[in-house]
XYZ file of C-alpha atoms in Angstrom:
596
model
C 10.982 -71.727 97.189
C 11.050 -69.864 93.882
C 11.294 -71.793 90.631
C 15.023 -72.000 89.926
C 14.613 -72.378 86.168
C 13.595 -68.756 85.497
C 15.387 -65.507 86.345
C 13.519 -63.573 88.994
C 13.536 -59.896 89.897
C 10.664 -58.798 92.126
C 10.231 -55.624 94.120
C 7.349 -54.185 96.050
C 6.973 -51.402 98.592
C 4.699 -51.335 101.597
C 2.861 -48.235 102.751
C 5.693 -47.524 105.191
C 8.187 -47.339 102.325
C 5.890 -45.611 99.832
C 7.301 -42.770 97.761
C 5.567 -40.821 95.018
C 6.706 -40.535 91.429
C 7.710 -37.007 90.535
C 6.875 -36.662 86.865
C 10.110 -36.751 84.931
C 12.207 -36.469 88.088
C 13.019 -39.997 89.186
C 14.825 -40.828 92.371
C 18.057 -42.817 92.342
C 16.208 -45.862 93.676
C 13.441 -45.580 91.052
C 16.005 -45.476 88.261
C 17.819 -48.444 89.799
C 14.636 -50.524 89.974
C 13.896 -49.759 86.341
C 17.377 -50.900 85.365
C 16.970 -54.075 87.441
C 13.691 -54.898 85.676
C 15.387 -54.543 82.326
C 18.338 -56.767 83.273
C 17.155 -59.884 85.164
C 19.757 -62.389 86.360
C 20.939 -64.885 83.779
C 21.427 -67.470 86.522
C 19.283 -67.056 89.663
C 21.542 -69.402 91.644
C 24.795 -67.593 90.889
C 25.384 -63.849 90.964
C 27.406 -61.182 92.756
C 26.919 -57.654 94.106
C 28.778 -54.880 95.943
C 28.246 -53.613 99.513
C 29.792 -50.299 100.615
C 29.214 -47.936 103.526
C 29.996 -44.378 104.592
C 31.157 -42.713 101.392
C 30.490 -39.208 102.729
C 33.220 -36.540 102.413
C 35.357 -35.640 105.397
C 35.115 -31.940 104.530
C 32.485 -30.036 102.515
C 32.668 -31.002 98.817
C 35.767 -33.162 99.341
C 34.748 -36.735 98.570
C 37.586 -39.177 99.083
C 39.584 -40.253 96.016
C 39.005 -43.800 97.307
C 35.296 -43.396 96.532
C 36.001 -42.330 92.939
C 38.432 -45.250 92.569
C 35.741 -47.615 93.843
C 33.238 -46.383 91.253
C 35.791 -47.068 88.520
C 36.339 -50.589 89.850
C 32.593 -51.280 90.109
C 32.158 -50.217 86.499
C 34.838 -52.763 85.608
C 33.416 -55.559 87.790
C 29.875 -54.862 86.454
C 27.867 -56.321 89.346
C 24.087 -56.285 88.843
C 23.864 -53.641 91.591
C 25.720 -51.772 94.354
C 24.260 -51.521 97.873
C 25.153 -48.629 100.171
C 24.844 -48.787 103.955
C 24.265 -45.054 104.303
C 26.032 -41.766 104.963
C 26.152 -40.625 101.360
C 26.711 -36.914 102.072
C 28.153 -34.755 104.849
C 24.710 -33.455 105.871
C 23.928 -30.535 108.156
C 21.052 -28.064 108.236
C 18.272 -28.658 105.737
C 18.921 -25.469 103.762
C 22.353 -26.775 102.748
C 21.298 -30.260 101.641
C 20.088 -29.702 98.081
C 23.521 -28.691 96.789
C 25.103 -31.692 98.533
C 22.568 -34.095 97.026
C 23.134 -32.558 93.595
C 26.867 -33.121 93.990
C 26.289 -36.719 95.088
C 23.868 -37.402 92.231
C 26.438 -36.109 89.752
C 29.058 -38.444 91.228
C 26.849 -41.536 91.366
C 25.711 -40.865 87.770
C 29.197 -42.079 86.785
C 28.234 -45.530 88.131
C 26.997 -47.733 85.293
C 24.998 -50.185 87.469
C 21.948 -49.762 89.803
C 22.586 -48.209 93.211
C 20.453 -49.096 96.250
C 21.168 -47.169 99.493
C 19.937 -47.296 103.076
C 19.829 -43.891 104.814
C 22.539 -42.867 107.297
C 22.640 -40.274 110.053
C 24.471 -37.798 107.792
C 21.668 -38.186 105.240
C 18.659 -37.823 107.578
C 18.622 -35.867 110.829
C 15.007 -34.633 111.055
C 11.639 -34.701 109.256
C 12.681 -32.071 106.726
C 15.878 -33.855 105.696
C 13.951 -37.133 105.570
C 11.522 -35.640 103.051
C 14.394 -34.394 100.876
C 15.958 -37.864 101.003
C 12.697 -39.503 99.888
C 12.205 -37.001 97.062
C 15.728 -37.245 95.678
C 17.151 -40.625 96.711
C 14.199 -42.904 97.374
C 12.311 -44.725 100.134
C 13.855 -45.233 103.558
C 12.675 -48.862 103.686
C 12.106 -51.189 100.739
C 12.676 -54.738 99.536
C 13.285 -56.709 96.364
C 14.164 -60.195 95.197
C 17.099 -60.959 92.943
C 17.895 -64.529 91.982
C 17.569 -66.830 94.982
C 17.812 -64.042 97.590
C 15.580 -61.457 99.234
C 17.044 -58.004 99.976
C 15.449 -55.818 102.699
C 16.512 -52.281 103.623
C 15.726 -50.848 107.077
C 16.000 -47.317 108.476
C 17.983 -46.551 111.654
C 17.460 -42.798 111.176
C 13.741 -42.386 111.924
C 13.209 -38.887 113.378
C 12.218 -39.119 117.022
C 13.627 -42.637 117.544
C 16.616 -43.128 119.840
C 18.770 -46.139 118.907
C 15.793 -48.288 117.989
C 13.264 -49.081 115.274
C 9.736 -47.740 115.576
C 6.773 -50.063 116.064
C 5.551 -49.000 112.611
C 8.814 -50.052 110.967
C 8.911 -53.354 112.850
C 5.330 -54.080 111.735
C 6.368 -53.352 108.135
C 9.392 -55.631 108.524
C 7.201 -58.471 109.819
C 4.998 -58.185 106.728
C 8.044 -58.262 104.472
C 9.438 -61.334 106.229
C 6.108 -63.106 105.805
C 6.612 -62.854 102.024
C 10.104 -64.368 102.003
C 10.391 -67.677 100.146
C 13.933 -67.275 98.866
C 16.975 -69.307 99.890
C 18.973 -66.353 101.303
C 17.882 -63.246 103.191
C 20.024 -60.082 103.181
C 19.218 -57.173 105.532
C 20.881 -53.757 105.239
C 20.839 -50.617 107.412
C 23.215 -47.983 108.772
C 23.889 -48.227 112.522
C 25.202 -51.619 113.726
C 22.898 -52.164 116.681
C 23.660 -55.892 116.468
C 27.196 -55.574 117.887
C 25.590 -55.803 121.335
C 23.223 -58.827 121.240
C 21.206 -57.276 124.085
C 20.820 -53.876 122.421
C 17.137 -52.919 122.764
C 17.171 -51.599 119.215
C 18.191 -54.975 117.822
C 16.843 -57.808 119.969
C 13.307 -57.516 118.541
C 14.634 -57.603 114.967
C 16.978 -60.511 115.648
C 14.147 -62.653 117.014
C 12.216 -62.108 113.776
C 15.171 -63.347 111.702
C 15.845 -66.534 113.630
C 13.350 -68.755 111.720
C 15.175 -68.183 108.413
C 17.986 -70.626 107.585
C 20.411 -68.267 105.780
C 20.533 -64.643 106.933
C 23.218 -61.998 106.305
C 23.014 -58.630 108.068
C 25.207 -55.696 106.984
C 25.568 -52.260 108.613
C 27.951 -49.309 108.336
C 28.365 -46.210 110.555
C 31.610 -47.449 112.125
C 34.307 -46.460 109.630
C 35.944 -49.863 109.462
C 35.487 -53.485 108.382
C 34.552 -56.138 110.913
C 33.372 -59.687 110.412
C 31.328 -59.792 113.617
C 30.590 -63.486 113.112
C 27.502 -65.674 113.333
C 24.885 -65.929 116.040
C 22.794 -68.935 115.207
C 21.766 -68.669 111.562
C 22.625 -64.963 111.235
C 25.953 -63.645 109.928
C 26.749 -60.052 111.020
C 29.159 -57.713 109.247
C 30.177 -54.048 109.510
C 31.416 -52.277 106.385
C 31.949 -48.530 106.723
C 35.098 -47.853 104.706
C 33.696 -46.275 101.554
C 35.637 -43.023 101.767
C 34.701 -41.314 105.027
C 37.448 -40.497 107.556
C 39.162 -43.568 109.056
C 39.696 -43.428 112.827
C 40.359 -47.058 113.730
C 43.632 -48.969 113.752
C 44.069 -50.984 110.512
C 44.458 -54.154 112.575
C 40.925 -53.525 113.825
C 39.486 -52.849 110.383
C 40.356 -49.190 109.917
C 40.930 -49.008 106.158
C 38.993 -47.941 103.051
C 37.235 -50.856 101.392
C 34.082 -52.355 99.927
C 32.713 -55.903 99.869
C 32.381 -58.020 96.741
C 29.675 -60.531 97.660
C 29.339 -63.820 95.781
C 26.167 -65.952 95.837
C 26.519 -69.489 94.496
C 23.602 -71.802 95.247
C 23.591 -72.462 98.992
C 26.856 -70.562 99.550
C 27.399 -66.860 100.261
C 30.898 -65.403 100.651
C 32.683 -62.150 99.982
C 36.044 -60.576 99.451
C 37.155 -57.403 101.229
C 38.417 -55.124 98.486
C 40.769 -52.327 99.372
C 40.893 -50.250 96.185
C 43.409 -52.140 94.084
C 43.717 -55.093 96.520
C 41.481 -58.058 97.347
C 41.563 -59.548 100.845
C 39.764 -62.558 102.396
C 36.540 -61.995 104.314
C 38.214 -62.902 107.632
C 40.990 -60.288 107.281
C 39.429 -58.603 110.319
C 37.284 -60.873 112.470
C 35.740 -60.566 115.876
C 37.997 -63.402 117.082
C 41.145 -61.531 116.037
C 39.974 -58.286 117.612
C 38.901 -60.115 120.785
C 42.419 -61.575 121.135
C 43.997 -58.180 120.490
C 41.675 -56.533 123.022
C 42.432 -59.281 125.543
C 46.137 -58.456 125.337
C 45.435 -54.715 125.424
C 43.466 -55.162 128.633
C 46.130 -57.483 130.064
C 48.890 -54.852 129.847
C 48.140 -51.956 132.111
C 49.803 -48.884 133.581
C 48.267 -47.331 136.659
C 46.580 -44.061 135.538
C 47.962 -40.806 136.930
C 45.835 -37.768 137.674
C 48.114 -34.754 137.445
C 47.332 -31.344 138.934
C 47.594 -28.857 136.050
C 50.973 -27.094 136.104
C 52.732 -29.096 138.819
C 55.972 -31.085 138.231
C 55.953 -34.878 137.890
C 58.370 -37.348 139.484
C 56.862 -40.761 140.213
C 57.343 -44.529 140.175
C 54.392 -46.633 139.044
C 53.904 -50.345 138.305
C 53.126 -51.760 134.882
C 51.130 -54.983 135.001
C 51.668 -57.524 132.188
C 49.454 -60.632 132.307
C 49.309 -63.526 129.892
C 45.590 -64.286 130.185
C 45.634 -66.779 127.317
C 46.172 -70.540 127.316
C 49.429 -70.339 125.337
C 52.913 -69.007 126.138
C 53.895 -65.715 124.561
C 56.766 -63.287 124.073
C 55.878 -59.686 124.885
C 58.137 -56.895 123.676
C 57.783 -53.284 124.909
C 59.314 -50.543 122.728
C 59.191 -47.053 124.261
C 58.893 -43.707 122.476
C 60.023 -41.030 124.965
C 59.672 -37.429 123.732
C 61.682 -34.615 125.255
C 61.593 -33.299 127.988
C 60.264 -36.517 129.540
C 62.581 -38.972 131.276
C 61.563 -42.609 131.657
C 63.406 -45.719 132.790
C 62.191 -49.302 132.449
C 63.966 -52.469 133.711
C 63.887 -54.559 130.526
C 61.920 -54.602 127.294
C 61.166 -58.269 126.513
C 59.233 -60.768 128.621
C 58.715 -64.511 128.165
C 55.387 -65.364 129.736
C 53.880 -68.797 130.212
C 50.107 -69.181 130.106
C 48.647 -67.393 133.132
C 51.973 -65.816 134.146
C 52.302 -62.122 135.023
C 55.069 -59.613 135.729
C 55.005 -56.133 137.308
C 57.970 -53.997 136.185
C 58.331 -50.531 137.730
C 58.316 -47.432 135.526
C 60.242 -44.389 136.753
C 59.149 -41.167 135.077
C 59.773 -37.467 135.641
C 59.351 -34.139 133.928
C 59.750 -30.645 135.297
C 59.897 -28.435 132.209
C 57.542 -27.217 129.520
C 54.418 -26.612 131.585
C 51.519 -26.211 131.224
C 51.799 -28.091 127.907
C 51.927 -31.763 128.818
C 51.671 -33.680 125.547
C 53.093 -35.606 123.821
C 53.639 -38.076 126.654
C 55.675 -41.294 126.414
C 54.002 -44.229 124.759
C 54.876 -47.862 124.235
C 54.481 -50.106 121.209
C 53.565 -53.600 122.369
C 54.384 -56.595 120.144
C 53.020 -59.998 121.154
C 54.352 -63.150 119.457
C 52.248 -66.225 120.064
C 51.610 -69.427 118.093
C 53.870 -68.262 115.237
C 51.815 -65.117 114.697
C 52.198 -61.559 115.923
C 49.900 -58.747 116.936
C 50.798 -55.222 117.970
C 49.216 -52.092 119.433
C 50.189 -48.746 120.922
C 49.943 -48.237 124.672
C 49.700 -44.522 125.567
C 50.955 -43.425 128.945
C 47.761 -42.820 131.016
C 48.440 -39.425 132.521
C 45.570 -36.954 132.753
C 45.771 -33.325 133.880
C 43.038 -32.178 136.260
C 41.621 -28.676 136.583
C 39.660 -27.378 139.565
C 36.404 -25.639 138.671
C 35.540 -22.910 141.199
C 32.116 -22.565 142.798
C 30.308 -19.272 142.171
C 27.397 -17.989 144.257
C 25.764 -15.900 141.543
C 24.648 -17.055 138.114
C 26.460 -15.108 135.366
C 24.375 -13.324 132.766
C 24.700 -15.259 129.503
C 25.265 -12.234 127.303
C 28.861 -12.433 126.061
C 30.093 -9.784 128.496
C 32.825 -11.444 130.544
C 33.192 -8.798 133.252
C 31.777 -11.301 135.795
C 34.559 -13.759 134.947
C 37.545 -11.633 135.951
C 38.457 -13.694 139.025
C 38.014 -17.125 137.384
C 41.190 -19.061 136.387
C 41.965 -19.157 132.669
C 43.304 -22.092 130.658
C 44.706 -21.881 127.114
C 43.994 -24.231 124.208
C 47.486 -25.523 123.568
C 47.486 -27.926 120.661
C 47.277 -26.365 117.172
C 46.272 -28.613 114.272
C 46.850 -28.030 110.540
C 48.637 -24.717 110.989
C 51.643 -23.748 108.936
C 54.952 -25.567 109.563
C 56.049 -22.969 112.099
C 52.833 -23.580 114.075
C 51.901 -19.937 113.680
C 48.762 -19.363 115.738
C 48.645 -15.574 115.421
C 45.324 -15.747 113.584
C 43.795 -18.189 116.122
C 44.223 -18.288 119.884
C 41.704 -19.338 122.505
C 41.279 -19.576 126.265
C 38.711 -21.131 128.574
C 37.149 -20.262 131.936
C 34.759 -22.544 133.855
C 32.635 -22.277 137.000
C 29.761 -24.138 138.653
C 26.947 -24.015 141.200
C 23.759 -25.972 141.843
C 22.133 -24.372 138.785
C 24.662 -25.835 136.404
C 28.100 -25.513 134.806
C 29.186 -22.265 133.130
C 31.888 -21.696 130.542
C 33.359 -18.675 128.825
C 35.645 -19.079 125.819
C 37.433 -16.164 124.181
C 38.747 -16.829 120.674
C 41.212 -14.470 119.025
C 40.495 -14.824 115.305
C 41.108 -12.528 112.350
C 37.634 -13.311 110.949
C 34.447 -15.108 111.938
C 32.903 -17.299 109.254
C 30.022 -19.725 109.736
C 27.832 -20.396 106.670
C 26.515 -23.727 108.022
C 24.041 -24.911 110.619
C 23.291 -28.227 112.274
C 25.699 -31.137 112.453
C 28.340 -29.744 110.047
C 29.031 -26.429 111.778
C 32.398 -27.915 112.756
C 33.432 -27.272 109.146
C 33.674 -23.543 109.942
C 34.032 -21.354 113.062
C 32.594 -22.996 116.173
C 33.400 -24.749 119.435
C 33.139 -28.504 119.898
C 32.812 -29.423 123.542
C 33.123 -32.821 125.248
C 31.783 -32.974 128.804
C 31.375 -36.412 130.327
C 29.010 -38.400 128.098
C 27.819 -35.272 126.257
C 29.185 -33.904 122.978
C 28.146 -30.401 121.926
C 28.697 -27.829 119.195
C 28.409 -24.105 119.950
C 28.348 -21.468 117.234
C 26.552 -18.497 115.736
C 24.668 -19.215 112.521
C 22.756 -16.847 110.234
C 19.779 -17.379 112.579
C 21.732 -16.584 115.741
C 23.437 -18.666 118.455
C 22.991 -22.416 117.988
C 23.597 -25.237 120.453
C 23.805 -28.583 118.670
C 23.813 -31.883 120.524
C 25.820 -34.652 118.878
C 25.549 -37.229 121.679
C 23.754 -37.198 125.025
C 22.655 -39.968 127.418
C 19.183 -41.127 126.435
C 18.792 -38.348 123.873
C 18.170 -38.412 120.153
C 21.519 -37.828 118.462
C 22.353 -34.849 116.254
C 19.610 -32.404 117.200
C 19.436 -28.673 117.902
C 19.196 -28.108 121.665
C 17.080 -25.278 123.071
C 17.746 -25.945 126.778
C 21.411 -24.936 127.022
C 21.823 -21.147 127.153
C 24.378 -19.667 124.747
C 25.565 -16.208 123.755
C 28.063 -15.658 120.933
C 29.362 -12.108 120.514
C 31.825 -10.846 117.908
C 34.106 -8.010 119.056
C 36.840 -7.869 116.432
C 39.260 -9.580 116.580
C 37.553 -11.712 119.278
C 34.654 -14.129 119.234
C 33.277 -14.609 122.738
C 31.207 -17.645 123.730
C 29.357 -17.743 127.037
C 27.297 -20.827 127.885
C 25.274 -22.332 130.741
C 24.582 -26.080 130.975
C 21.645 -26.683 133.363
C 21.481 -29.912 135.419
C 19.203 -31.704 132.928
C 21.933 -31.422 130.272
C 24.668 -32.749 132.551
C 23.254 -36.044 133.853
C 24.846 -38.211 135.199
C 27.296 -35.515 136.383
C 26.459 -34.621 139.991
C 26.552 -30.915 140.838
C 28.321 -31.240 144.155
C 31.796 -30.499 145.459
C 34.327 -33.179 144.564
C 32.415 -34.495 141.552
C 34.591 -35.379 138.580
C 34.002 -35.784 134.877
C 36.058 -35.655 131.691
C 36.442 -32.682 129.400
C 38.000 -31.374 126.219
C 37.362 -28.598 123.743
C 38.062 -27.681 120.110
C 38.036 -24.180 118.606
C 37.480 -24.582 114.857
C 38.399 -21.892 112.333
C 37.718 -21.622 108.602
C 39.705 -18.831 106.939
C 38.265 -17.712 103.606
C 40.363 -14.646 102.859
C 43.103 -16.461 100.907
C 43.071 -18.153 97.532
C 41.663 -21.346 99.039
C 39.651 -21.706 102.269
C 41.805 -23.200 105.028
C 40.338 -25.002 108.038
C 42.429 -25.446 111.148
C 41.744 -25.664 114.851
C 43.000 -25.572 118.419
C 42.501 -28.371 120.947
C 42.424 -28.274 124.725
C 43.705 -31.872 124.747
C 45.593 -33.468 121.829
C 43.735 -35.606 119.263
C 40.349 -34.259 120.345
C 39.588 -33.495 116.707
C 40.789 -36.857 115.403
C 37.305 -38.365 115.394
C 38.478 -41.162 117.671
C 36.648 -41.825 120.932
C 39.779 -42.572 122.954
C 41.593 -39.239 122.885
C 42.944 -38.098 126.288
C 40.687 -35.848 128.333
C 41.152 -33.467 131.206
C 39.762 -34.456 134.611
C 37.194 -31.794 135.442
C 36.858 -31.440 139.260
C 34.115 -29.361 140.916
C 35.766 -27.400 143.726
C 34.065 -26.803 147.083
C 32.704 -23.309 147.827
C 35.098 -20.950 149.585
């Protein structure tokens, strides 16, 4: 153990974390280490620091006001340093990163204390962006000692690695752990692999941490706060509320925040600070979310698959189970938009432990097709043990569309003459348009087909202008298509270099990479932009290319208008809330039809 009578600040970098000095151009981390050397702790057994994650802007050059407020508060609190869990910038293609890093550096220069980040997936997406990060921000992995604690930063964004740490990084980590003699060990990185104890990207790391008596692991990426809890000697926490878009219910940690961590001898604790408000560290805990999720799973409505365009008149059961060991009162409050009609026998249920009820819902609608949403939804309030929890329960109704079989493969050239006999579906849900929902400058329609060689789509977008200055993972900020097909998430656009297919998520694939297997043509014929795309079988797994196969689907047509005084971004959705950033938006059921 280190001598407690002298202040200690030590840092050293292994070969894996090595970065070169650049003359007079110091990285953010280099400057922070210099400041730390000059200001050692006055009391090694008692100090504090800040942890924050995901401060990136939601739109280009639009950092959240919460982030600026946080910097002001940190300058008032004057911790010895601030630690970031990654996602500092919006990211995208490498040619657009320098200006974003300059903007970030100008913002963080307002912070009066050292700043130590771990890289996030918006910061590093390939070798080129990794090199820029190292040159301007600092090493991807490093470690230092402050007071009675050791701080180690890991990298979840290694190019070529899929949801895991490389053998090289693990070997570096082992060497760093061999040096640890401090009372507390803090480990920081971006993606919270530890949420699943069996995650292959985490189990090897966790086993290395088990011999240490006091370990605290922090990650971001999920835009929320969650006290995951302890497993053995290791405390796990997610903190991703530094200013990026929030997509999670506040009761499950969806709010902007940072952590104010206090170290006092053998004790480590923290407060969850919403800008202007301080909350206890257990404000959102795994136990609370587990109870909420238990009730959410215990109240179910039988899902309905609805054939696109047909009327609805059905009776379905709603199952309400009290799966806990305590009695509870369950209240159901319905929101029924026109032209839906819904009847429900009664709205409040007293349930003993283990008791269940099955009320019947009667629902009908025969107007307003093909637009289906909004559908009825229920707000569920559960009172139990003198405390209450609540959540929304959407009505699980999903339209299905039949995808015709075609015998010949279309030419992927943007000429849609081969698509004349294929059914067409409109994108119905406009977002961020003017109050009258005027879509005259943006309309879109979709056609789909399939055969054993893959799935084909043609999208025609009516748009007064086409504008796409970006490339890579931020093309959604301008004109493009975002496509959700089963477990795959894609972006289709035309950049300055030509058509680009970008993979956000794919089973067993490295996330956020340009894809050269999917075939895409993007043709501009004023006032139309025409997208024609072919997904071969390798880019559809586990979807089976056979009649009767089903998967889920939705689509966004993004539009950035630059002709006015201020650029305006808006979009159309095939299903509502597709562009919300949430993973649980409703999706169409995509059914492969048998050959004629």
